[in-house]
PDB file of C-alpha atoms in Angstrom:
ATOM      1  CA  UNK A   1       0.000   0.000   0.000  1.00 84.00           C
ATOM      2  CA  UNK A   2       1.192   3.526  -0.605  1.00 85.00           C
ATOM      3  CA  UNK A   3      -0.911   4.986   2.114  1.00 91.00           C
ATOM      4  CA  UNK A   4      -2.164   4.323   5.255  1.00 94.00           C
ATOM      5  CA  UNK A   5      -5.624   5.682   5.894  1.00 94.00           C
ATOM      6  CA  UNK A   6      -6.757   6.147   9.641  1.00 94.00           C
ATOM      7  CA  UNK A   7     -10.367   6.565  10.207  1.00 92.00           C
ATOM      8  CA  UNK A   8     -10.909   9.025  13.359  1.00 93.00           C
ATOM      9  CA  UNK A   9     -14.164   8.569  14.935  1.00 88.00           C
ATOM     10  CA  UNK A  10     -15.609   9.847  17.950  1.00 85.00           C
ATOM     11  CA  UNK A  11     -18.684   8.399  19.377  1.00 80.00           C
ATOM     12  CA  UNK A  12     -20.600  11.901  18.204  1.00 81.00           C
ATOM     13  CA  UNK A  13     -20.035  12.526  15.051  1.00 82.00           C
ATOM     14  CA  UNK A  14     -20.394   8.753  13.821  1.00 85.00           C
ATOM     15  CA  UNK A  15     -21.662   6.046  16.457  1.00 77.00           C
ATOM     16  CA  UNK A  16     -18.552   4.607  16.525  1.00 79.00           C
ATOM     17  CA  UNK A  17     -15.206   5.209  18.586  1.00 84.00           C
ATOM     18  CA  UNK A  18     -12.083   4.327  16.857  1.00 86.00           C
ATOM     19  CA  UNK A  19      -9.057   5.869  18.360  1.00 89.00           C
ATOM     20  CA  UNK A  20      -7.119   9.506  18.768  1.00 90.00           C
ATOM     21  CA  UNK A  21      -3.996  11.090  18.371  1.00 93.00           C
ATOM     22  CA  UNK A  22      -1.682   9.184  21.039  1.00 94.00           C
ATOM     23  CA  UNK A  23      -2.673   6.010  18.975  1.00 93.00           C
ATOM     24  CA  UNK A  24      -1.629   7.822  15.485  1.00 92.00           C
ATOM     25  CA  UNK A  25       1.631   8.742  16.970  1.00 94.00           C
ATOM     26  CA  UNK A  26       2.717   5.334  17.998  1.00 95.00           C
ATOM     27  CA  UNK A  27       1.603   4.307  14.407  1.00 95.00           C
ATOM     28  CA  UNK A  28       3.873   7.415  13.103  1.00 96.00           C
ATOM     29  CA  UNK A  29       7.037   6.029  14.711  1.00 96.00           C
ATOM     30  CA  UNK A  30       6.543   3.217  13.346  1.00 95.00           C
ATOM     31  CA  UNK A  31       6.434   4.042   9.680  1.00 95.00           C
ATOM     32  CA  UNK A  32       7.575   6.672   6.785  1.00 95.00           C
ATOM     33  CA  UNK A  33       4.050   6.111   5.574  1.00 96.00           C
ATOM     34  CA  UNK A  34       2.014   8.650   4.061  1.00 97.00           C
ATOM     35  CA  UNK A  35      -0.478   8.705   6.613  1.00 97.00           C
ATOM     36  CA  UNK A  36      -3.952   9.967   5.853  1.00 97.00           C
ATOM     37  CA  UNK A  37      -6.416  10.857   8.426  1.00 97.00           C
ATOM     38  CA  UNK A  38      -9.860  10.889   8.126  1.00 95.00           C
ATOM     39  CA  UNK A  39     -11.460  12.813  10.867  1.00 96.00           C
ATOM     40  CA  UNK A  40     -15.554  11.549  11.168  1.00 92.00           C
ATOM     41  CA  UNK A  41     -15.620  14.074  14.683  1.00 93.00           C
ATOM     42  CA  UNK A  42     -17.338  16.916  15.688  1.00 91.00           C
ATOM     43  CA  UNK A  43     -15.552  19.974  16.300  1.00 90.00           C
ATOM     44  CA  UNK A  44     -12.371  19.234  13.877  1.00 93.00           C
ATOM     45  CA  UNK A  45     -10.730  22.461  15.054  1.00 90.00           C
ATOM     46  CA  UNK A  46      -8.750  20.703  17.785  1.00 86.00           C
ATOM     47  CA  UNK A  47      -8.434  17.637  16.472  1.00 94.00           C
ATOM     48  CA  UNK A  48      -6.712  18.602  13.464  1.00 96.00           C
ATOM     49  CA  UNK A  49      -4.210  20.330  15.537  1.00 96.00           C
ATOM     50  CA  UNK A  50      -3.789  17.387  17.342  1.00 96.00           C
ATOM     51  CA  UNK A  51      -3.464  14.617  14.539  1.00 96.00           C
ATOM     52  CA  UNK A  52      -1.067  17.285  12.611  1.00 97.00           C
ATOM     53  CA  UNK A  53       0.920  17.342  15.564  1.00 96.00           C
ATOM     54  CA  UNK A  54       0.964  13.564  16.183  1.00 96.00           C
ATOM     55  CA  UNK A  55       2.380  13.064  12.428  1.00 96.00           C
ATOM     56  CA  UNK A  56      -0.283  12.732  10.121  1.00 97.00           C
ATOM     57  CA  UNK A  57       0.482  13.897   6.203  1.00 98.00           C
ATOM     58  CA  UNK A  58      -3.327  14.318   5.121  1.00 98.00           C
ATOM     59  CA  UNK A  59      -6.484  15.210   7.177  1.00 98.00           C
ATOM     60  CA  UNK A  60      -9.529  15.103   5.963  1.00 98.00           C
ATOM     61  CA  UNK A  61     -13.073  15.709   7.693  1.00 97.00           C
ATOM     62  CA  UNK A  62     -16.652  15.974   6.898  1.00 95.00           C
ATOM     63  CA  UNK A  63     -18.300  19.417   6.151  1.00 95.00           C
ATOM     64  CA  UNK A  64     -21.067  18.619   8.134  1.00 93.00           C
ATOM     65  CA  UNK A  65     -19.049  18.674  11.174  1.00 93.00           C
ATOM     66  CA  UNK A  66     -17.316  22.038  10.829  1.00 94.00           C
ATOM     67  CA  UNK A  67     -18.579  26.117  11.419  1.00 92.00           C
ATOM     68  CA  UNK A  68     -16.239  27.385   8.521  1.00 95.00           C
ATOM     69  CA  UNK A  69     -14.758  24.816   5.851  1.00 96.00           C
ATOM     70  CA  UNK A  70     -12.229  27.449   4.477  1.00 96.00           C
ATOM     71  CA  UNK A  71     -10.763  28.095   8.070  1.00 97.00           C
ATOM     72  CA  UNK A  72     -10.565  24.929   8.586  1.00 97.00           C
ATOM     73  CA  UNK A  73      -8.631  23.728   5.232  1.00 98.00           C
ATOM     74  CA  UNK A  74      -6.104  27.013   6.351  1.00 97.00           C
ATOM     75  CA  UNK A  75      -5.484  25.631   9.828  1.00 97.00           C
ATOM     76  CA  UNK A  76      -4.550  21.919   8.480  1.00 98.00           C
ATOM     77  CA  UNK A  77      -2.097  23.925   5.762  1.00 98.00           C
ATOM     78  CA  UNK A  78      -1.086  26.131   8.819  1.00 98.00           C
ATOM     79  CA  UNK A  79       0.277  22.679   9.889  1.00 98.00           C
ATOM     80  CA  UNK A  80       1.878  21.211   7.317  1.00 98.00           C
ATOM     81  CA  UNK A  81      -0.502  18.916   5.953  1.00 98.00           C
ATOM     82  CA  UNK A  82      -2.488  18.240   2.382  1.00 98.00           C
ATOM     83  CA  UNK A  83      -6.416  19.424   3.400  1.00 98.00           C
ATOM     84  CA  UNK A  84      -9.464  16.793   1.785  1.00 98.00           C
ATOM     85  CA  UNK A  85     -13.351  17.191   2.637  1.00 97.00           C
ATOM     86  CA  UNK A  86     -14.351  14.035   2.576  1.00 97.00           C
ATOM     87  CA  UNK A  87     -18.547  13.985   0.987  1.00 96.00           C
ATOM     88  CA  UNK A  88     -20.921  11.537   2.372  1.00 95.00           C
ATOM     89  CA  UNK A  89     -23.442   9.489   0.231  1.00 96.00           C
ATOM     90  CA  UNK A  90     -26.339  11.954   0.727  1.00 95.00           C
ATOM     91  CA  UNK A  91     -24.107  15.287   0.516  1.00 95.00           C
ATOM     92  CA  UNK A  92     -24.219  16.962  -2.449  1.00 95.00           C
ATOM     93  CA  UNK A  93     -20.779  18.155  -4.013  1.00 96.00           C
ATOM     94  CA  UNK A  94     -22.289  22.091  -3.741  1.00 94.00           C
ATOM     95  CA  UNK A  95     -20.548  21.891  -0.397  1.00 92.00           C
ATOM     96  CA  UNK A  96     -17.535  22.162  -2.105  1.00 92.00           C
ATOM     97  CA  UNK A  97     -18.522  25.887  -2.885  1.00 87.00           C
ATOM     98  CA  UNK A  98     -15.665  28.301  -3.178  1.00 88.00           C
ATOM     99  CA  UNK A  99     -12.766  25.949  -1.922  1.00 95.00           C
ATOM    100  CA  UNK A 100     -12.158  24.334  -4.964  1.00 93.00           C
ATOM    101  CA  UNK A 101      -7.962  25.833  -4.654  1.00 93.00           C
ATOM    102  CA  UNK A 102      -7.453  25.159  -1.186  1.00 96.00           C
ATOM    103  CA  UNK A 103      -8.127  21.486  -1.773  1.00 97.00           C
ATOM    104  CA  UNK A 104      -5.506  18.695  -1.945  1.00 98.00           C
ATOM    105  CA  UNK A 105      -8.081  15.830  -1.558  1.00 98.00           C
ATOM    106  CA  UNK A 106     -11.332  14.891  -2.221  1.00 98.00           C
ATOM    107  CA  UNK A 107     -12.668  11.642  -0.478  1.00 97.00           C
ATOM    108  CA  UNK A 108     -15.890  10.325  -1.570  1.00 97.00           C
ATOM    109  CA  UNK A 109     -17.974   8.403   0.166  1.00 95.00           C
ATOM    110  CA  UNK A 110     -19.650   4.987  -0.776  1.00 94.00           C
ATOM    111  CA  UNK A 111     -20.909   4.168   2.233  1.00 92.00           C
ATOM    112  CA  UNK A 112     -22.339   5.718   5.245  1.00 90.00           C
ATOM    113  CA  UNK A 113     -19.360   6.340   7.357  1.00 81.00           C
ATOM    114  CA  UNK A 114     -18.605   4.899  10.986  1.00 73.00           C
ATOM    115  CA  UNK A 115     -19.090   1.366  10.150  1.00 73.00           C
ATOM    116  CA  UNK A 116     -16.880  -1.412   8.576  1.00 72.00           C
ATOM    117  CA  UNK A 117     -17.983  -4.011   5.631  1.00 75.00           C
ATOM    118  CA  UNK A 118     -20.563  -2.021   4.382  1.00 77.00           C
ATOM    119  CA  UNK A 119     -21.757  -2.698   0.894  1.00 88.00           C
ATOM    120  CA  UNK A 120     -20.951  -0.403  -1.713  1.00 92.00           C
ATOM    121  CA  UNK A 121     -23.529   2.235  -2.625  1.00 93.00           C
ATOM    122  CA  UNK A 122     -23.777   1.536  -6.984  1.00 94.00           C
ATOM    123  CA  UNK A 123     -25.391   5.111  -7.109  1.00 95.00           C
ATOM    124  CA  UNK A 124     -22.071   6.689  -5.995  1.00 96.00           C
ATOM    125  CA  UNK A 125     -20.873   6.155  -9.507  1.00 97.00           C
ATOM    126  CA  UNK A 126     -22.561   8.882 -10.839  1.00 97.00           C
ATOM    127  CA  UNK A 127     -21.193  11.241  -8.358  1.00 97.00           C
ATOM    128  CA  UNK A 128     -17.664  10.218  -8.740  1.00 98.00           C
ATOM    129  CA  UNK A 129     -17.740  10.713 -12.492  1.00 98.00           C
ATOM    130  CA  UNK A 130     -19.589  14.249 -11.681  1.00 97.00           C
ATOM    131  CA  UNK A 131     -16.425  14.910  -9.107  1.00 97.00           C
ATOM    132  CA  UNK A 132     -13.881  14.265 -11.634  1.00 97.00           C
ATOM    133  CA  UNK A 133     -15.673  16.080 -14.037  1.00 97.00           C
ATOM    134  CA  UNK A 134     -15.597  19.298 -11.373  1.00 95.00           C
ATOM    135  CA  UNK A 135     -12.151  18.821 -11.064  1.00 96.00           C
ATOM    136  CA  UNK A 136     -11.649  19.526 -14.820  1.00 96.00           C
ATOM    137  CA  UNK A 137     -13.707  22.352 -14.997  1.00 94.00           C
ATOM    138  CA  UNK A 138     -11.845  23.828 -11.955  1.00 94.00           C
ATOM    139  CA  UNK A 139      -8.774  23.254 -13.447  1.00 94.00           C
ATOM    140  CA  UNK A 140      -7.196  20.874 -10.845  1.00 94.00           C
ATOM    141  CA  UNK A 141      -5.341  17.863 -11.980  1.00 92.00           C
ATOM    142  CA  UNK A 142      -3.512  17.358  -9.288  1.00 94.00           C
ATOM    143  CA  UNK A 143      -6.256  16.988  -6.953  1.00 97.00           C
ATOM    144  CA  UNK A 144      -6.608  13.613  -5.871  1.00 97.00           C
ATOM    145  CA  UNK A 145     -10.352  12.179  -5.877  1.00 98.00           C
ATOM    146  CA  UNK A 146     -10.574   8.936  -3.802  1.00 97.00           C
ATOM    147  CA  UNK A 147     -13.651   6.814  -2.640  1.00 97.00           C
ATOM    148  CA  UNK A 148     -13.971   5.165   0.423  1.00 94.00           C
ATOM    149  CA  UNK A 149     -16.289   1.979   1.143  1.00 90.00           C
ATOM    150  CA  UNK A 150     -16.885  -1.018   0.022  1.00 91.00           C
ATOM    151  CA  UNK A 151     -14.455  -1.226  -2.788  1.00 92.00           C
ATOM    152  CA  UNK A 152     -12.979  -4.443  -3.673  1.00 91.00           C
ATOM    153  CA  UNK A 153     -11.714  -6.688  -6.615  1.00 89.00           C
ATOM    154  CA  UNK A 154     -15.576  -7.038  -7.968  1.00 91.00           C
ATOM    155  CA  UNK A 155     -15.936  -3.171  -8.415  1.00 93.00           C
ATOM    156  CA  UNK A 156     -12.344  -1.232  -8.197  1.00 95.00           C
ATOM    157  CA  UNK A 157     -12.395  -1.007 -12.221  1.00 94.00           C
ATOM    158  CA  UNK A 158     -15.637   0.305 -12.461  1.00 95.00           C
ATOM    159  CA  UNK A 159     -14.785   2.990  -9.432  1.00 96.00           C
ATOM    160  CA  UNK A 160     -11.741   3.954 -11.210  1.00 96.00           C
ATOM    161  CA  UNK A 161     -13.281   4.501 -14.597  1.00 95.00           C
ATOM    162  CA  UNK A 162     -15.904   6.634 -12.923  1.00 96.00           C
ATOM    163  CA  UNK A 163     -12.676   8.807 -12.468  1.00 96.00           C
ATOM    164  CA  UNK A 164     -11.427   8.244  -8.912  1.00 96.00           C
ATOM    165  CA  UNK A 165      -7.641   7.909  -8.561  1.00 95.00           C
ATOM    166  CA  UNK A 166      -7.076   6.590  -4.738  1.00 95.00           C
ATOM    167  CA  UNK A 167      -8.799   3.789  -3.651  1.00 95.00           C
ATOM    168  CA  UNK A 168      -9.120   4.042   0.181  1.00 93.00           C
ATOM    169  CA  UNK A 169      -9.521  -0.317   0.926  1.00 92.00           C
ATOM    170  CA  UNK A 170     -10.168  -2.098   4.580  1.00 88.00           C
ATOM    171  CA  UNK A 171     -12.199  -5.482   4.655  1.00 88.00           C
ATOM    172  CA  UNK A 172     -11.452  -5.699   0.316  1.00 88.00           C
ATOM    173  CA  UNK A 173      -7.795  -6.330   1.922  1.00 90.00           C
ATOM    174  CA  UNK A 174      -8.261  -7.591   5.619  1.00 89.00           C
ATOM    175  CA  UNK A 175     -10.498  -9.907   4.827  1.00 90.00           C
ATOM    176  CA  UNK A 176      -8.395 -11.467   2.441  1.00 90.00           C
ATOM    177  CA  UNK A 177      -5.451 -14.213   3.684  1.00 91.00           C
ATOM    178  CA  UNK A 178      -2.609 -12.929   1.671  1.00 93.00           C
ATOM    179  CA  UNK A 179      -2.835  -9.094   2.240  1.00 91.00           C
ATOM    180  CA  UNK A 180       0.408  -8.333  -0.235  1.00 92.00           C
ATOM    181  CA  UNK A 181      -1.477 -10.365  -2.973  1.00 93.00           C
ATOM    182  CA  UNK A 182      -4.712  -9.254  -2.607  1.00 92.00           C
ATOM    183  CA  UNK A 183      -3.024  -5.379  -3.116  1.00 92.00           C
ATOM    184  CA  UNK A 184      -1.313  -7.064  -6.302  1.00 91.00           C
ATOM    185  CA  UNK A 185      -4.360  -8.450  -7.914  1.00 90.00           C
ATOM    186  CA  UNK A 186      -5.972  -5.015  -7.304  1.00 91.00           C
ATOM    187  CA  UNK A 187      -3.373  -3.358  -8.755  1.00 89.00           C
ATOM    188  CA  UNK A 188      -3.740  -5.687 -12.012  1.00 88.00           C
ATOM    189  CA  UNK A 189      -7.563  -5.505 -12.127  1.00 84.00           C
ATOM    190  CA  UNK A 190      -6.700  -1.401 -12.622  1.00 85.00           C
ATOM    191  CA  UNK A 191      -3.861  -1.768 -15.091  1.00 81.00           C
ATOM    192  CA  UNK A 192      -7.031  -3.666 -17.045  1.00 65.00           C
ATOM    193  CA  UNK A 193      -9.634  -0.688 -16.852  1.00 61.00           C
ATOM    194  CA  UNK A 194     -11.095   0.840 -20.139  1.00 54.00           C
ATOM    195  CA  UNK A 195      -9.328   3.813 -21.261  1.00 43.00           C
TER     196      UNK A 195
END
């Protein structure tokens, strides 16, 4: 894997509880990983801080769960990292609004967050392709679109010809026995989408 993607959740947010920033740093000295952080919390404002500080690369977090999206993309610059908004099933990509240039990321999801092996959501599809197609018409190709949930072997091509670049993977690998061939067949399934 080229990245290692930490979901953040906080009981509040999402139902869930995952971990926080003491946990990330033990995970930073332990690897020269890109490590990307997906914060599914409400208030980000400290937590970003915090995560930055504890070695993350990339931090992401929902707009739903912050009082100014701009601020907050300045304050995760302010700290070194890449800034993503990461868009839930049911949010529509008008929350992107007038950040377009302060984005490094954008993580779409295709399933509800807060909950693992989740099926993924077909209808997504469409919004990927309308994503990428954003991301043209803003004149951004560098920015990374990636889609989270439910992606495995079965449907990776058809995510990636819908125009998404990162693949963000945990029970399409974990559940597999052989982890490092599991990411290789992957890998070959996208050397094999239409062009």
């Amino acid at each position: 894997a080229k990245w290692l993607h930490l979901d953040v959740m906080d009981g509040n947010f999402v139902d869930n509880i995952s971990f926080g920033p003491q946990m990330m740093g033990v995970v930073r000295k332990q690897t020269s990983m890109f490590l990307d952080v997906h914060l599914m919390v409400k208030p980000v404002d400290d937590l970003i801080s915090a995560f930055a500080k504890a070695g993350a690369n990339q931090i992401s977090f929902h707009p739903e769960a912050s009082c100014d999206i701009a601020k907050n993309i300045k304050q995760i610059h302010s700290l070194g990292c890449k800034a993503g908004l990461a868009i839930n099933p049911e949010t529509p990509l008008t929350c992107l609004g007038s950040v377009w240039q302060q984005l490094d990321f954008i993580l779409i999801m295709s399933v509800h967050p807060g909950f693992a092996e989740q099926t993924f959501i077909p209808e997504i599809l469409s919004k990927i392709s309308a994503a990428k197609q954003l991301i043209a018409k803003h004149n951004r190709p560098n920015l990374r679109l990636g889609v989270d949930g439910g992606i495995k072997k079965s449907n990776i091509t058809a995510v990636a010809n819908a125009g998404a670049d990162t693949f963000i993977l945990g029970s399409g690998i974990f559940n597999s026995a052989d982890y490092k061939a599991c990411l290789t067949e992957l890998r070959l399934s996208l050397t094999h989408k239409e062009k």
